[in-house]
Tab-separated table of C-alpha atoms and ligand atoms in Angstrom:
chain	number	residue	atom	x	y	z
M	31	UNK	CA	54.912	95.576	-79.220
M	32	UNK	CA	53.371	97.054	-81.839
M	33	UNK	CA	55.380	98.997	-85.493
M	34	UNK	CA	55.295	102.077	-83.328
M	35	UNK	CA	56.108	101.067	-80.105
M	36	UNK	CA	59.782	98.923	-81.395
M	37	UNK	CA	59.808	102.845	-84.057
M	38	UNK	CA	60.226	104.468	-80.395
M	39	UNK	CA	61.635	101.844	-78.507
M	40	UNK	CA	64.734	102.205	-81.191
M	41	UNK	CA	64.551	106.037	-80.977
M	42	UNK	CA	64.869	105.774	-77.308
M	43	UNK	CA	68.025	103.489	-77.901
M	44	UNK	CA	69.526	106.213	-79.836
M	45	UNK	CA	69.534	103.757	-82.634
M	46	UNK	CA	68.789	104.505	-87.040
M	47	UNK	CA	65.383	104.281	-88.032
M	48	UNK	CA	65.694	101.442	-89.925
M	49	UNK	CA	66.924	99.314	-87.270
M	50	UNK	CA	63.022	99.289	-85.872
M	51	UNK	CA	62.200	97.881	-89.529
M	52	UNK	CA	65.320	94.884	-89.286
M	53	UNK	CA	63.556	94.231	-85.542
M	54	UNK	CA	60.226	93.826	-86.480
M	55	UNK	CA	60.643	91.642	-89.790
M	56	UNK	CA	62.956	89.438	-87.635
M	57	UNK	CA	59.607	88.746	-85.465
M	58	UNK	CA	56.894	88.761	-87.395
M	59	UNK	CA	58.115	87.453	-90.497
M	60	UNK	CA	61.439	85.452	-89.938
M	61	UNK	CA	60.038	84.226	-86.505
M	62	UNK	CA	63.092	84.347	-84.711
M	63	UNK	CA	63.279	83.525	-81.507
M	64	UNK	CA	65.882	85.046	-79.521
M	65	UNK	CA	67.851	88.157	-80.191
M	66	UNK	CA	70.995	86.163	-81.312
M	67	UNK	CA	69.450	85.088	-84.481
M	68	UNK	CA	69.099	88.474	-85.510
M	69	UNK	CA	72.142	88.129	-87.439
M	70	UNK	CA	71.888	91.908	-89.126
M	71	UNK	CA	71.362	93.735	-85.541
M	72	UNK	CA	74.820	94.744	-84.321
M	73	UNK	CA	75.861	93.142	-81.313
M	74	UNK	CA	75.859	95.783	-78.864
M	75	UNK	CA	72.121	96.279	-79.680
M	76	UNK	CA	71.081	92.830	-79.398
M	77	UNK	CA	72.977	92.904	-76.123
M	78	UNK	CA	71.116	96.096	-74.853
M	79	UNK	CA	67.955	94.572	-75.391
M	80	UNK	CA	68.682	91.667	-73.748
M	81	UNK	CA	70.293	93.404	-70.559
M	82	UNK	CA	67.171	96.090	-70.773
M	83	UNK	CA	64.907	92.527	-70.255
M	84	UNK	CA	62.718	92.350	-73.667
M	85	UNK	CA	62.133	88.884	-74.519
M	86	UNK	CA	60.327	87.271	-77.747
M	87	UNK	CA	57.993	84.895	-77.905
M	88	UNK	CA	57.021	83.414	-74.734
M	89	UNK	CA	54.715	80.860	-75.104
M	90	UNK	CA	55.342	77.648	-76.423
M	91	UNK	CA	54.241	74.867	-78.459
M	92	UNK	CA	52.685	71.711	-76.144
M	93	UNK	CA	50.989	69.183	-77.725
M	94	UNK	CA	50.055	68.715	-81.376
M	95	UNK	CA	46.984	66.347	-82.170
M	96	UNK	CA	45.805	65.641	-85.943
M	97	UNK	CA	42.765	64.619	-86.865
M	98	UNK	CA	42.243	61.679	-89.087
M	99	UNK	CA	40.255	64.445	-91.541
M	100	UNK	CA	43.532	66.637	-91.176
M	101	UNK	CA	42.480	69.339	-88.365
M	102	UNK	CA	45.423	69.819	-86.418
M	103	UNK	CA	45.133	71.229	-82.872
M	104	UNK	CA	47.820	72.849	-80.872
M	105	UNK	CA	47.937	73.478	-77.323
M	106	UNK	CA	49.715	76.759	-76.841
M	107	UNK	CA	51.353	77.298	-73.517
M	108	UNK	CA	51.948	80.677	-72.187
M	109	UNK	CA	54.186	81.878	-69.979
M	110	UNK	CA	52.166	82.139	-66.444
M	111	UNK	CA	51.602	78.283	-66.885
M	112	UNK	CA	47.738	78.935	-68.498
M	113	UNK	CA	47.418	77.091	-71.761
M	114	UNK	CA	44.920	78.056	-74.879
M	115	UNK	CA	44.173	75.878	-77.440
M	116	UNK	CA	44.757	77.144	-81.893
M	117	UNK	CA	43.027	74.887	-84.565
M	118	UNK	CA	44.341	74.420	-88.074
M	119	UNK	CA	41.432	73.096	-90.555
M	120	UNK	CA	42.055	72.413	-93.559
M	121	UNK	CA	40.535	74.240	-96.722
M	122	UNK	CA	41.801	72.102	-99.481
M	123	UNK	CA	45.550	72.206	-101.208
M	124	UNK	CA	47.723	72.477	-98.472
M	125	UNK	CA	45.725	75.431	-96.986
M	126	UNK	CA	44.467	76.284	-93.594
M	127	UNK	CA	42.427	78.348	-91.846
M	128	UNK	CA	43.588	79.325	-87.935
M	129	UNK	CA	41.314	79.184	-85.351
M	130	UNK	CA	42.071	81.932	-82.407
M	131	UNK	CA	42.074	82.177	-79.021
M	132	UNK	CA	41.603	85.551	-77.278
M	133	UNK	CA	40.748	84.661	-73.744
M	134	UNK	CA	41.908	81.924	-71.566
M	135	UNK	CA	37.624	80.217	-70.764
M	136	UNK	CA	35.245	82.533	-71.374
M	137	UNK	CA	32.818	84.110	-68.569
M	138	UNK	CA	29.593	84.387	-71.145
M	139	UNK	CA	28.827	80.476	-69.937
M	140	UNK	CA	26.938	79.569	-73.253
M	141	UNK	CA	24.895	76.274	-72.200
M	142	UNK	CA	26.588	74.156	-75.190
M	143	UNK	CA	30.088	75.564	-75.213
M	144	UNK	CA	32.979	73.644	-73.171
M	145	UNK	CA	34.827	77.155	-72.976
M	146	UNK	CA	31.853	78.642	-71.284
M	147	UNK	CA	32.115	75.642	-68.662
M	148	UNK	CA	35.383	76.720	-67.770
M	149	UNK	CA	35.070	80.597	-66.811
M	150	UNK	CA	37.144	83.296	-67.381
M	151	UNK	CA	40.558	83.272	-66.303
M	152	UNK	CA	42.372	85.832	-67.767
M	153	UNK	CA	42.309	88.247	-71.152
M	154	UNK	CA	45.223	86.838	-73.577
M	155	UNK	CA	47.671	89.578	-74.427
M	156	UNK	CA	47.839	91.136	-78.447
M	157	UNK	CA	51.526	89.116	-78.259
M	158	UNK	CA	49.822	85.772	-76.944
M	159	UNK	CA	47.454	85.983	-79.759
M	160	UNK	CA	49.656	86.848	-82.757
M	161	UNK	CA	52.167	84.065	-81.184
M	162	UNK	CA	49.320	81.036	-81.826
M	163	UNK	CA	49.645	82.639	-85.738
M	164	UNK	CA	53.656	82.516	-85.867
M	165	UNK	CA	53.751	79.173	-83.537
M	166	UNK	CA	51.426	77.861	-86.229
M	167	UNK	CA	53.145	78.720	-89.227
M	168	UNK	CA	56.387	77.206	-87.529
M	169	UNK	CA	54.565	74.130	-86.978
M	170	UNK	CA	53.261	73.445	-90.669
M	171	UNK	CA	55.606	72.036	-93.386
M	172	UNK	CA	57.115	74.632	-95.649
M	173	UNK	CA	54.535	74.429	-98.527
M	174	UNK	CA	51.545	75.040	-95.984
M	175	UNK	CA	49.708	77.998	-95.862
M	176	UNK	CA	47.537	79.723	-93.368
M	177	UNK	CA	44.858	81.776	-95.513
M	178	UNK	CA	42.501	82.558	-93.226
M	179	UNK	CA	42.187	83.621	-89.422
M	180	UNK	CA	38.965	83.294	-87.092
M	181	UNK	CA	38.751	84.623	-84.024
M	182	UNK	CA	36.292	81.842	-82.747
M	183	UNK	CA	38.574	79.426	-80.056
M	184	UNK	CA	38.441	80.115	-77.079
M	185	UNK	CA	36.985	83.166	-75.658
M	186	UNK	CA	34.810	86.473	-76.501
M	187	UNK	CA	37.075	88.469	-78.441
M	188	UNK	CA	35.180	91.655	-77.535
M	189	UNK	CA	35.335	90.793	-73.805
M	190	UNK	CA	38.977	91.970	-74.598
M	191	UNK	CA	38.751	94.359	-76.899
M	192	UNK	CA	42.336	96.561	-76.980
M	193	UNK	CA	44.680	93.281	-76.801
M	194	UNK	CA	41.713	91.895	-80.168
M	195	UNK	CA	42.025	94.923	-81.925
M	196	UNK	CA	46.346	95.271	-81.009
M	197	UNK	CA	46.463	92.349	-82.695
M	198	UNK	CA	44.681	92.459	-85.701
M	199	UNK	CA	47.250	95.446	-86.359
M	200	UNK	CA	50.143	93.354	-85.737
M	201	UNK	CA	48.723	90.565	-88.303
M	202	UNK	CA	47.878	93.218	-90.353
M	203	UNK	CA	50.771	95.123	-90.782
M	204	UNK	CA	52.073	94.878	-94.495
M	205	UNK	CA	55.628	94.930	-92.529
M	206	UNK	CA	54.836	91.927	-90.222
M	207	UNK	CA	52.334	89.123	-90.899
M	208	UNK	CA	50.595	91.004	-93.934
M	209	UNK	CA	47.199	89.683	-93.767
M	210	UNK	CA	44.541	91.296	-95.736
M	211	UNK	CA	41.693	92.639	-92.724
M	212	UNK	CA	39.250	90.770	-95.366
M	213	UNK	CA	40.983	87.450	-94.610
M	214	UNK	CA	40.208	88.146	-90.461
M	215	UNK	CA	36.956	87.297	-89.222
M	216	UNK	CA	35.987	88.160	-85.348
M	217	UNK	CA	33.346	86.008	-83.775
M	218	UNK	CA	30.909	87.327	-81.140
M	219	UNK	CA	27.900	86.119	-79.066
M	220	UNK	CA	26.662	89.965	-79.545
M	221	UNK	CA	28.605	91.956	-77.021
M	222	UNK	CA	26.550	95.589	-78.745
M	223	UNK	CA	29.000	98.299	-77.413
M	224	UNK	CA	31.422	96.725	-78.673
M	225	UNK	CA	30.121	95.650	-82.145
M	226	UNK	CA	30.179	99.225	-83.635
M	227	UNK	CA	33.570	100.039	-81.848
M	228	UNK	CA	34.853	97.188	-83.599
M	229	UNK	CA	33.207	98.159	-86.827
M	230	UNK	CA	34.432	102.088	-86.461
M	231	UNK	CA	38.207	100.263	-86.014
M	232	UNK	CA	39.040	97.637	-88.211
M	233	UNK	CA	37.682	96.481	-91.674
M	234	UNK	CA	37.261	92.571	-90.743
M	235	UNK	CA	34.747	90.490	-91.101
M	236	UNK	CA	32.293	90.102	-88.489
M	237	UNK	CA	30.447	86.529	-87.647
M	238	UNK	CA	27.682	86.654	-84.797
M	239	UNK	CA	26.334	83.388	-82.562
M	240	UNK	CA	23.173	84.004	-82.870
M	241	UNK	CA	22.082	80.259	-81.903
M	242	UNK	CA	18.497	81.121	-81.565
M	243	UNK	CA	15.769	82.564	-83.538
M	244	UNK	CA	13.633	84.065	-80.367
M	245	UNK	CA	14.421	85.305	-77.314
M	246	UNK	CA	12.718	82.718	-75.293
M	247	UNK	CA	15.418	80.169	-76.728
M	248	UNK	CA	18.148	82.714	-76.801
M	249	UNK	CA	17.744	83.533	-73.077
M	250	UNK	CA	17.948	79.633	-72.212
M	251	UNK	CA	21.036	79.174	-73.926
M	252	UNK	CA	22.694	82.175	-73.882
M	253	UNK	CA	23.063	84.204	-70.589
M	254	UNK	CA	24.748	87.482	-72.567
M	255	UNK	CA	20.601	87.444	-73.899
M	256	UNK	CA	19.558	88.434	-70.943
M	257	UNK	CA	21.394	91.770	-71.244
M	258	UNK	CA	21.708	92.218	-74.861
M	259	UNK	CA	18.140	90.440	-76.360
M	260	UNK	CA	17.632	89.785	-79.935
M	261	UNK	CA	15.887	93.428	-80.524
M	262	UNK	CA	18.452	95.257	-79.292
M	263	UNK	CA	21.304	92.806	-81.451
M	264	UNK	CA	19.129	93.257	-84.660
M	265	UNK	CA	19.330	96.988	-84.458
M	266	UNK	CA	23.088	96.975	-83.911
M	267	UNK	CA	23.560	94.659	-87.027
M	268	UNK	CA	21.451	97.261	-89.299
M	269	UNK	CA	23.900	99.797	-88.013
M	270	UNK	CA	27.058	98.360	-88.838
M	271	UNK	CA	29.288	99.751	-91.004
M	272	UNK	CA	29.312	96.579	-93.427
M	273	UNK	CA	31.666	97.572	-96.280
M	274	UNK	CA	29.952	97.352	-100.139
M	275	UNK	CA	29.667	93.889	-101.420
M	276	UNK	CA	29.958	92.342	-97.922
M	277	UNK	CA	27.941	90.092	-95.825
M	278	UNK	CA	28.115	89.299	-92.171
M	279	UNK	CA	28.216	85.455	-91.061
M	280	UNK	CA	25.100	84.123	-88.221
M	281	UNK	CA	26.368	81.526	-87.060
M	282	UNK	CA	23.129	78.942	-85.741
M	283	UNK	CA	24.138	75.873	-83.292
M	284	UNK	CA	21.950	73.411	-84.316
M	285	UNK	CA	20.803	71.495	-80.777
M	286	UNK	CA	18.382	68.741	-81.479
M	287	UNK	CA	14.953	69.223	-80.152
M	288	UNK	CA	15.791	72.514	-79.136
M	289	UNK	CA	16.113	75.318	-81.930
M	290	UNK	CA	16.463	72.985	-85.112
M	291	UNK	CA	12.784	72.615	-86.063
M	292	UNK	CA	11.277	74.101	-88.986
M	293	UNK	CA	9.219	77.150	-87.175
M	294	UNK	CA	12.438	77.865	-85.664
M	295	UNK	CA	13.995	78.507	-89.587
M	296	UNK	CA	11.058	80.326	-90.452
M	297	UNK	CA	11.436	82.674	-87.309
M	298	UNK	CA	15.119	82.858	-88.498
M	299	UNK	CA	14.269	84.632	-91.869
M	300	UNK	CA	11.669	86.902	-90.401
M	301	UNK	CA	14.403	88.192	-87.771
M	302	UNK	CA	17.359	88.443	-90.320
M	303	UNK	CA	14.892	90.684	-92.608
M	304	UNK	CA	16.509	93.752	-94.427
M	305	UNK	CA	20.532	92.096	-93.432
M	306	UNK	CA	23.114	91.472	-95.565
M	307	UNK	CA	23.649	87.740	-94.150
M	308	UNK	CA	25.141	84.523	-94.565
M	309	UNK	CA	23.865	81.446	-92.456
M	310	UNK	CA	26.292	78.953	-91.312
M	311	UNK	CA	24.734	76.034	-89.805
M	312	UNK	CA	26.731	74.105	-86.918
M	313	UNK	CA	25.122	71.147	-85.617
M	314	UNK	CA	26.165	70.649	-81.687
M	315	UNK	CA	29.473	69.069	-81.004
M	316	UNK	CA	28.851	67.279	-77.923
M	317	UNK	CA	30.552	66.278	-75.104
M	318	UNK	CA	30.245	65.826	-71.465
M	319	UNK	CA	28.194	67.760	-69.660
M	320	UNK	CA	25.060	69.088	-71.002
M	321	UNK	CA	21.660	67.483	-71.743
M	322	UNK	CA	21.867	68.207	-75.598
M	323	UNK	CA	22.238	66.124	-78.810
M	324	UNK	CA	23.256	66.680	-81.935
M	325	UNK	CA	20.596	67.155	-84.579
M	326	UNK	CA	19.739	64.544	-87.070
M	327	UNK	CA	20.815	65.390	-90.163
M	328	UNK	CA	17.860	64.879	-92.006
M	329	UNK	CA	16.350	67.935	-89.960
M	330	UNK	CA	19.821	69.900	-90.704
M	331	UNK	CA	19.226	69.244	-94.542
M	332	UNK	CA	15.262	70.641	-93.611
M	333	UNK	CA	16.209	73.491	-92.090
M	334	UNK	CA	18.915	74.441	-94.462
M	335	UNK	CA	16.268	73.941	-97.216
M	336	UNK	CA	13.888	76.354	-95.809
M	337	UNK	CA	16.430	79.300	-96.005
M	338	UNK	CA	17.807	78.719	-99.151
M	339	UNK	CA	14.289	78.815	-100.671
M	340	UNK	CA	13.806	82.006	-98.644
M	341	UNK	CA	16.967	83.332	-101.086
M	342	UNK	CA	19.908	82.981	-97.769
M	343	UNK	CA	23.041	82.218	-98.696
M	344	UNK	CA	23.448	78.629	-96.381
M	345	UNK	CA	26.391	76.562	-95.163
M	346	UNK	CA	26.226	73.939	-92.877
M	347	UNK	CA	29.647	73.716	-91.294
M	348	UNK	CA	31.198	70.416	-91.982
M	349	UNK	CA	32.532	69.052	-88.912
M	350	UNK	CA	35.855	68.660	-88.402
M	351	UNK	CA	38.272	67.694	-85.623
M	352	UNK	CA	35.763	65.505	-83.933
M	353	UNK	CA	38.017	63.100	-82.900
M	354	UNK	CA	40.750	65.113	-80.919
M	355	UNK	CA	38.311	67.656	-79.456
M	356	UNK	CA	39.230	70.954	-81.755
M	357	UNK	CA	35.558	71.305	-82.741
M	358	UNK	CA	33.261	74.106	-82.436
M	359	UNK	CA	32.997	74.817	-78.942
M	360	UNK	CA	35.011	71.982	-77.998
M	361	UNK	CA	38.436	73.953	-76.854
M	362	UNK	CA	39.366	73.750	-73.653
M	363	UNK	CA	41.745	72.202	-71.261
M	364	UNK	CA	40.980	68.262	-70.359
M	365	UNK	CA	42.124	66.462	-66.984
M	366	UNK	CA	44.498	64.275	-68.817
M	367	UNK	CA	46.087	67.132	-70.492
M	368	UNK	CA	49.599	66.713	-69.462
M	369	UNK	CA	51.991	69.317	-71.286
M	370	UNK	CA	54.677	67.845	-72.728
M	371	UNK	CA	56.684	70.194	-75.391
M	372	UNK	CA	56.533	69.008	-78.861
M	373	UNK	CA	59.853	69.283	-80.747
M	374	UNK	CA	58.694	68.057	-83.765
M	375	UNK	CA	55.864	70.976	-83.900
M	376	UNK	CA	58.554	73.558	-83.234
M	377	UNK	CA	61.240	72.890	-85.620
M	378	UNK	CA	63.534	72.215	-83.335
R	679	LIG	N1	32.940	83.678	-78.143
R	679	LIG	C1	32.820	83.893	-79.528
R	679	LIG	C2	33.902	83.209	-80.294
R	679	LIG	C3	33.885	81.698	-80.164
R	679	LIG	S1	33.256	81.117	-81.620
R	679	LIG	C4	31.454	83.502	-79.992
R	679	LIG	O1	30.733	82.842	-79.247
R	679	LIG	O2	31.099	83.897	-81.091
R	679	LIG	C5	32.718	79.580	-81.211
R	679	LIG	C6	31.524	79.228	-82.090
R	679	LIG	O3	31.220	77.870	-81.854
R	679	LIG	C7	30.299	80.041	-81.736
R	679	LIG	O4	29.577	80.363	-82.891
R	679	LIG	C8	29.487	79.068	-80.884
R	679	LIG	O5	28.128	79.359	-80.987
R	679	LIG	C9	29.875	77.734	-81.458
R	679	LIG	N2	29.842	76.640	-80.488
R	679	LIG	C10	30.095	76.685	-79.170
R	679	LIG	N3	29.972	75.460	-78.622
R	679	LIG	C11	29.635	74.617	-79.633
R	679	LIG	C12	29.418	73.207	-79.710
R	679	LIG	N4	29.516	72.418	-78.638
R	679	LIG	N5	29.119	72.692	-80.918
R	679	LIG	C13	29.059	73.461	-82.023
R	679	LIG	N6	29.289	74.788	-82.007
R	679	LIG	C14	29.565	75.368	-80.827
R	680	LIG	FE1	32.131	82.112	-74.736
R	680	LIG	FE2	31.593	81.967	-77.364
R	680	LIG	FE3	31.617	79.727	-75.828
R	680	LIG	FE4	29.666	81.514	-75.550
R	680	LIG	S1	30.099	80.280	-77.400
R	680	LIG	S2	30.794	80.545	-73.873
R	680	LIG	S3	30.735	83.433	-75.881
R	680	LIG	S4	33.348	81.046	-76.295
């Protein structure tokens, strides 16, 4: 429920005002988890909310895996028995940054994505989403802190656009989670419509998979090409309502011997021409399945050379979580994956 809805819900319940305020820092910013614990409510409205069937928080914690380099990985299990997957790098002192998931698979079947393998089950709800956030921040010792938030597990965030956007406003909302919208960054494999919706709605950032620098690549990798080519995503970009100072992130998979040589870079600053950019490089994480291979990283170093002379801001994304599959386009659920609720992670 969003500020409002819990503002009527209370109103409705014949209840002060400020009794929607006591209910929604209980959830979003003490993290309780039952209506017991909300030790300022009086009883008889903790009991009519429990008799009128709200609940909070429904999913629930599974495993945790950490990386040897640090990335931790939860596997978030929600309450029809699906499970999503939240990744915790770290960005130096005791920060992290959240990886999100918005959808449980994904049905844009991206050729190098284990998500994409899987198919689209279901949208998550805005609830689902904020819960990896609060499930996270119960998980990490005291002095951690979650800085940043990408929507880029698993999923296309604007393949569900209302419960994406529903939750940015709940981890928004200076009441609740308080995240600056500059701090939020929504990934997309170029779903146009929704681009300048998104744009019109919320100040976030905006990263794009671009993966390709022609639509003959693009189209072989990327089925969503097919409907939405590079032309048409290029004239969306120039549209968007980028706020002053800002760039937008193109993110490039890097698959060996397919879209990592050095025409391919020069291609790549002809089509980015006249954008505000930033490249982030992302050589392939690979696992079973497809016929690709991770780049060598002499032609990584190559490519990223040609760009930055061209004047791009460059990054190639160091690779993290390797080990316990919470890489790039590694997220997804595994045969073995038996659920098993982790105590430790919840603090209980
Ligand atoms: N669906 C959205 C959000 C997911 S972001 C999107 O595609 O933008 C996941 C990012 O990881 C995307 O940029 C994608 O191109 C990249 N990716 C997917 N599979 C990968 C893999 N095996 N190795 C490296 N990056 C991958
Ligand atoms: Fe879906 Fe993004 Fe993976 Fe493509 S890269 S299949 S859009 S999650």
């Amino acid at each position: 429920m969003s500020r409002e809805n819990i503002e009527v819900l209370i109103k409705d319940l014949g209840e002060p005002r400020y009794r929607a305020g006591q209910l929604y820092s209980w959830i979003f910013q003490k993290f309780a988890r039952s209506f017991d614990d909300m030790s300022n409510l009086p009883k008889s409205l903790r009991q009519r909310l429990i008799d009128e069937g709200y609940t909070i928080g429904r999913a629930q914690v599974g495993r945790m895996a950490e990386s040897i380099d640090g990335t931790r990985k939860l596997s978030v299990r929600l309450d029809d028995g699906a499970a999503v997957e939240t990744v915790l790098i770290p960005m130096g002192d005791r920060q992290f940054t959240q990886c999100l998931s918005s959808q449980v698979g994904c049905a844009l079947d991206c050729k190098f994505c284990y998500t994409g393998k899987m198919g689209l089950s279901r949208n998550l709800s805005p609830g689902e989403i904020v819960d990896q956030v609060i499930l996270a921040k119960r998980a990490l010792p005291d002095d951690c802190r979650i800085s940043h938030l990408v929507y880029m597990g698993m999923g296309e965030p604007l393949h569900n656009f209302d419960g994406v956007i529903q939750s940015i406003h709940q981890i928004c909302h200076p009441d609740g989670l308080g995240y600056s919208h500059k701090r939020v960054t929504v990934s997309t494999s170029g779903l146009i419509p929704a681009i300048k919706k998104l744009g019109d709605t919320v100040p976030v950032n905006l990263a794009i998979s671009l993966n390709a620098s022609n639509d003959a690549v693009r189209d072989q990798i990327m089925p969503i090409n097919k409907t939405y080519n590079l032309d048409k995503l290029m004239t969306a970009l120039k549209a968007y309502p980028l706020p002053p100072r800002r760039k937008m992130t193109m993110e490039y998979v890097l698959l060996g011997g397919v879209n990592d040589e050095i025409e391919h870079a020069m291609e790549l600053t002809r089509l980015l021409r006249g954008l505000r950019v930033r490249i982030n490089l992302i050589p392939w994480n690979p696992f079973d399945g497809p016929e690709y291979k991770r780049p060598e990283e002499a032609k990584v170093r190559a490519f990223q050379r040609l760009l930055l002379d061209k004047g791009y801001t460059v990054t190639v994304r160091v690779t993290k979580g390797l080990d316990i599959d919470a890489a790039c386009g590694q997220l997804g659920e595994r045969p073995d994956d038996d659920f098993e609720p982790d105590k430790e992670a919840l603090n209980e």
